[in-house]
């Protein structure tokens, strides 16, 4: 354990005095310039919602891997997305 602490201390010492950190940050002011991003065109067939049941997922390694890539790993993001969808649905029903 002490070897790990010593290694961390060596890395910290080697980085002291560098200009990479909060001391190099700057204020953006009241109207920071932001990027516009890029527009992306997506074919409608790619936007189809695919519903899989547990037997399909468990029966195919390819489908299981595809499903796992789509699963949100961070519960914070999952809940935020869920509540946004619910809010949109409530707004469209009114």
Backbone as ProteinMPNN parsed JSONL, in Angstrom:
{"seq_chain_A": "XXXXXXXXXXXXXXXXXXXXXXXXXXXXXXXXXXXXXXXXXXXXXXXXXXXXXXXXXXXXXXXXXXXXXXXXXXXXXXXXXXXXXXXXXXXXXX", "coords_chain_A": {"N_chain_A": [[0.832, -1.196, 0.0], [1.951, 1.2, 0.754], [3.668, 1.601, -1.346], [1.995, 2.356, -3.408], [1.037, 4.803, -2.448], [3.455, 6.201, -2.389], [4.002, 6.258, -5.148], [1.872, 7.826, -6.09], [2.48, 10.214, -4.796], [4.935, 10.803, -6.07], [4.063, 11.244, -8.704], [2.402, 13.444, -8.288], [4.269, 15.342, -7.406], [5.809, 15.564, -9.714], [4.083, 16.872, -11.352], [3.73, 19.323, -10.259], [3.945, 22.822, -10.59], [3.339, 22.896, -13.254], [1.457, 24.272, -16.005], [-1.132, 23.409, -16.141], [-4.102, 23.423, -15.043], [-6.373, 24.709, -12.483], [-5.29, 27.241, -12.045], [-4.768, 28.245, -14.511], [-7.176, 28.766, -15.653], [-9.807, 30.82, -17.056], [-12.092, 33.558, -16.85], [-15.212, 33.575, -18.526], [-16.984, 35.596, -18.905], [-20.138, 37.428, -19.274], [-21.475, 36.75, -21.634], [-20.658, 34.133, -23.021], [-19.082, 32.644, -25.872], [-20.465, 30.107, -27.735], [-20.386, 26.889, -29.339], [-22.172, 25.944, -32.314], [-22.698, 23.357, -32.983], [-23.509, 20.437, -34.949], [-25.741, 19.67, -37.601], [-27.562, 16.714, -38.021], [-28.608, 14.313, -40.254], [-30.912, 11.716, -40.181], [-31.979, 8.606, -41.264], [-35.376, 7.588, -41.427], [-35.935, 4.894, -41.031], [-33.913, 4.086, -39.378], [-34.631, 5.115, -37.006], [-36.579, 3.607, -35.851], [-38.258, 2.137, -33.141], [-37.105, -0.549, -31.371], [-38.38, -3.355, -29.902], [-37.597, -5.736, -27.593], [-37.99, -8.948, -26.13], [-37.278, -10.722, -23.036], [-36.581, -13.392, -23.576], [-35.701, -13.293, -26.233], [-33.459, -11.642, -25.991], [-31.839, -13.092, -24.188], [-31.479, -15.365, -25.674], [-29.794, -14.813, -27.769], [-26.515, -13.91, -28.28], [-25.609, -11.745, -29.743], [-27.862, -10.013, -29.769], [-28.038, -9.601, -27.023], [-25.641, -8.218, -26.51], [-26.14, -5.927, -28.051], [-28.36, -4.883, -26.693], [-27.202, -4.362, -24.181], [-25.436, -2.307, -24.863], [-27.193, -0.246, -25.233], [-28.259, 0.223, -22.763], [-28.564, 2.49, -20.146], [-25.917, 3.401, -18.186], [-25.58, 5.094, -16.028], [-27.634, 5.84, -13.391], [-28.639, 8.364, -12.853], [-28.761, 9.732, -15.313], [-30.548, 8.036, -16.62], [-32.918, 8.358, -15.081], [-33.35, 11.114, -15.43], [-33.85, 11.235, -18.202], [-36.139, 9.615, -18.301], [-38.009, 11.102, -16.779], [-38.142, 13.419, -18.336], [-39.326, 12.436, -20.66], [-41.818, 11.644, -19.617], [-42.809, 14.14, -18.828], [-43.007, 15.447, -21.308], [-44.956, 13.812, -22.492], [-47.145, 14.321, -20.812], [-47.541, 17.015, -21.352], [-48.31, 16.927, -24.028], [-50.747, 15.673, -23.869], [-52.437, 17.462, -22.754]], "CA_chain_A": [[0.0, 0.0, 0.0], [2.813, 2.383, 0.817], [4.231, 1.803, -2.685], [0.99, 3.099, -4.166], [1.057, 6.178, -1.939], [4.701, 6.807, -2.869], [3.851, 6.513, -6.581], [0.972, 8.976, -6.233], [3.243, 11.399, -4.387], [5.905, 11.11, -7.129], [3.331, 11.823, -9.833], [1.958, 14.781, -7.88], [5.435, 16.224, -7.4], [6.25, 15.807, -11.087], [3.122, 17.751, -12.007], [3.69, 20.645, -9.629], [4.578, 23.852, -11.395], [2.876, 22.891, -14.643], [0.401, 25.259, -16.255], [-2.336, 22.671, -16.492], [-4.931, 23.329, -13.849], [-7.279, 25.835, -12.25], [-4.616, 28.534, -12.104], [-4.747, 28.671, -15.905], [-8.527, 28.987, -16.151], [-10.141, 32.23, -17.228], [-13.516, 33.866, -16.824], [-15.784, 33.721, -19.857], [-17.824, 36.776, -18.989], [-21.582, 37.218, -19.25], [-21.961, 36.199, -22.902], [-19.622, 33.291, -23.632], [-19.345, 32.17, -27.234], [-20.621, 28.655, -27.741], [-20.437, 26.27, -30.662], [-23.517, 25.634, -32.785], [-22.867, 21.922, -33.195], [-23.734, 20.041, -36.337], [-27.015, 19.02, -37.889], [-27.382, 15.336, -38.472], [-29.789, 13.732, -40.878], [-31.024, 10.295, -39.88], [-33.057, 7.949, -42.005], [-36.473, 7.221, -40.529], [-35.894, 3.476, -40.681], [-32.967, 3.919, -38.281], [-35.235, 5.648, -35.794], [-37.625, 2.715, -35.381], [-38.057, 1.606, -31.804], [-37.057, -2.0, -31.399], [-38.771, -3.926, -28.625], [-37.136, -7.109, -27.444], [-38.368, -9.556, -24.86], [-36.152, -11.336, -22.342], [-36.172, -14.628, -24.255], [-34.932, -12.929, -27.424], [-32.164, -11.113, -25.551], [-31.043, -14.167, -23.602], [-31.248, -16.4, -26.669], [-28.838, -14.392, -28.791], [-25.419, -13.106, -27.736], [-25.578, -10.494, -30.506], [-28.925, -9.152, -29.241], [-27.681, -9.238, -25.646], [-24.626, -7.164, -26.602], [-26.813, -4.726, -28.562], [-29.188, -4.358, -25.6], [-26.322, -3.814, -23.148], [-24.887, -1.026, -25.333], [-28.237, 0.776, -25.138], [-28.646, 0.415, -21.368], [-27.932, 3.651, -19.524], [-25.134, 2.938, -17.044], [-25.711, 6.035, -14.918], [-29.057, 5.978, -13.06], [-29.006, 9.778, -12.893], [-29.162, 10.028, -16.695], [-31.75, 7.255, -16.909], [-34.076, 8.999, -14.448], [-33.571, 12.407, -16.083], [-34.505, 10.954, -19.485], [-37.479, 9.086, -18.032], [-38.881, 12.194, -16.352], [-38.346, 14.304, -19.483], [-40.314, 11.781, -21.53], [-43.119, 11.738, -18.954], [-43.235, 15.536, -18.876], [-43.435, 15.696, -22.682], [-46.217, 13.104, -22.718], [-48.193, 15.045, -20.091], [-47.78, 18.256, -22.077], [-49.019, 16.666, -25.282], [-52.094, 15.207, -23.553], [-53.259, 18.59, -22.276]], "C_chain_A": [[0.872, 1.253, 0.0], [3.465, 2.657, -0.536], [3.284, 2.616, -3.554], [0.981, 4.567, -3.751], [2.307, 6.892, -2.425], [4.612, 7.155, -4.354], [2.958, 7.729, -6.83], [1.697, 10.259, -5.864], [4.257, 11.792, -5.457], [5.214, 11.767, -8.326], [2.885, 13.24, -9.499], [3.111, 15.767, -7.903], [5.887, 16.551, -8.819], [5.313, 16.761, -11.818], [3.066, 19.134, -11.375], [4.453, 21.631, -10.5], [4.163, 23.84, -12.851], [1.748, 23.903, -14.796], [-0.89, 24.585, -16.674], [-3.182, 22.523, -15.238], [-5.763, 24.569, -13.656], [-6.6, 27.192, -12.315], [-4.558, 29.087, -13.519], [-6.142, 28.922, -16.468], [-8.801, 30.476, -16.264], [-11.653, 32.388, -17.214], [-14.016, 34.062, -18.247], [-16.645, 34.968, -19.999], [-19.296, 36.416, -19.028], [-22.124, 36.56, -20.515], [-20.887, 35.326, -23.552], [-20.046, 32.826, -25.012], [-19.405, 30.646, -27.207], [-20.693, 28.147, -29.173], [-21.879, 25.943, -31.02], [-23.752, 24.141, -32.937], [-23.091, 21.64, -34.662], [-25.1, 19.408, -36.469], [-26.731, 17.623, -38.422], [-28.686, 14.834, -39.059], [-29.774, 12.229, -40.628], [-32.198, 9.723, -40.65], [-34.119, 7.467, -41.029], [-36.438, 5.75, -40.153], [-34.894, 3.207, -39.56], [-33.561, 4.353, -36.951], [-36.341, 4.755, -35.244], [-37.273, 2.166, -34.01], [-38.133, 0.088, -31.875], [-37.369, -2.523, -30.001], [-38.368, -5.392, -28.598], [-37.64, -7.668, -26.127], [-37.157, -10.292, -24.288], [-35.663, -12.594, -23.047], [-35.34, -14.341, -25.499], [-33.53, -12.464, -27.037], [-31.276, -12.232, -25.034], [-30.703, -15.253, -24.615], [-30.199, -16.058, -27.701], [-27.768, -13.505, -28.162], [-25.345, -11.756, -28.445], [-26.643, -9.518, -29.999], [-28.621, -8.71, -27.817], [-26.648, -8.117, -25.647], [-25.238, -5.853, -27.074], [-27.635, -4.067, -27.46], [-28.318, -3.714, -24.53], [-25.714, -2.484, -23.572], [-25.901, 0.102, -25.183], [-28.635, 1.079, -23.701], [-27.865, 1.588, -20.796], [-27.23, 3.207, -18.248], [-25.32, 3.833, -15.82], [-27.188, 6.23, -14.597], [-29.536, 7.429, -13.094], [-29.49, 10.157, -14.291], [-30.434, 9.284, -17.069], [-32.985, 7.944, -16.349], [-34.389, 10.346, -15.091], [-34.307, 12.2, -17.406], [-35.932, 10.476, -19.283], [-38.442, 10.213, -17.672], [-39.124, 13.192, -17.477], [-39.389, 13.727, -20.433], [-41.704, 11.891, -20.926], [-43.663, 13.156, -19.018], [-43.727, 15.895, -20.276], [-44.776, 15.036, -22.971], [-47.374, 13.805, -22.014], [-48.542, 16.331, -20.821], [-48.55, 18.036, -23.36], [-50.446, 16.188, -25.042], [-53.011, 16.354, -23.143], [-53.755, 19.438, -23.402]], "O_chain_A": [[0.564, 2.239, -0.67], [3.782, 3.804, -0.85], [3.716, 3.461, -4.338], [0.924, 5.461, -4.595], [2.242, 8.053, -2.828], [5.084, 8.21, -4.777], [3.26, 8.562, -7.685], [1.547, 11.278, -6.539], [4.431, 12.979, -5.732], [5.727, 12.733, -8.892], [2.981, 14.136, -10.337], [2.957, 16.898, -8.364], [6.3, 17.676, -9.1], [5.71, 17.39, -12.799], [2.414, 20.029, -11.913], [5.488, 21.295, -11.075], [4.599, 24.699, -13.617], [1.157, 24.334, -13.806], [-1.653, 25.131, -17.471], [-2.986, 21.588, -14.46], [-5.858, 25.401, -14.559], [-7.251, 28.195, -12.609], [-4.322, 30.281, -13.706], [-6.277, 29.257, -17.645], [-8.117, 31.294, -15.648], [-12.393, 31.456, -17.531], [-13.321, 34.647, -19.078], [-16.997, 35.35, -21.115], [-19.669, 35.258, -18.841], [-23.146, 35.876, -20.458], [-20.27, 35.74, -24.533], [-21.232, 32.639, -25.28], [-18.491, 29.987, -26.709], [-21.021, 28.892, -30.097], [-22.706, 25.697, -30.143], [-24.901, 23.705, -33.013], [-22.885, 22.505, -35.513], [-25.564, 18.703, -35.574], [-25.781, 17.401, -39.173], [-29.74, 14.923, -38.43], [-28.761, 11.559, -40.833], [-33.283, 10.304, -40.673], [-33.803, 6.994, -39.938], [-36.869, 5.388, -39.058], [-35.014, 2.201, -38.861], [-33.048, 3.996, -35.89], [-36.982, 5.117, -34.257], [-36.133, 1.78, -33.754], [-39.104, -0.478, -32.377], [-36.694, -2.169, -29.034], [-38.75, -6.178, -29.465], [-37.711, -6.954, -25.127], [-36.143, -10.463, -24.965], [-34.458, -12.839, -23.109], [-34.383, -15.06, -25.789], [-32.542, -12.84, -27.668], [-30.102, -12.317, -25.393], [-29.732, -15.986, -24.428], [-29.755, -16.935, -28.441], [-28.082, -12.468, -27.578], [-25.052, -10.739, -27.817], [-26.362, -8.333, -29.818], [-28.912, -7.575, -27.442], [-26.763, -7.168, -24.871], [-24.898, -4.787, -26.561], [-27.614, -2.845, -27.306], [-28.649, -2.642, -24.023], [-25.495, -1.615, -22.729], [-25.526, 1.263, -25.024], [-29.284, 2.093, -23.445], [-26.646, 1.664, -20.946], [-27.871, 2.695, -17.331], [-25.223, 3.358, -14.689], [-27.933, 6.732, -15.439], [-30.714, 7.688, -13.339], [-30.512, 10.827, -14.435], [-31.299, 9.83, -17.754], [-33.985, 8.101, -17.051], [-35.556, 10.687, -15.279], [-35.273, 12.905, -17.699], [-36.836, 10.886, -20.012], [-39.554, 10.278, -18.195], [-40.213, 13.76, -17.563], [-40.236, 14.456, -20.949], [-42.666, 12.197, -21.631], [-44.858, 13.35, -19.24], [-44.746, 16.57, -20.421], [-45.636, 15.631, -23.62], [-48.474, 13.876, -22.563], [-49.714, 16.7, -20.901], [-49.364, 18.876, -23.744], [-51.28, 16.293, -25.941], [-54.234, 16.217, -23.186], [-54.457, 20.423, -23.17]]}, "name": "protein", "num_of_chains": 1, "seq": "XXXXXXXXXXXXXXXXXXXXXXXXXXXXXXXXXXXXXXXXXXXXXXXXXXXXXXXXXXXXXXXXXXXXXXXXXXXXXXXXXXXXXXXXXXXXXX"}
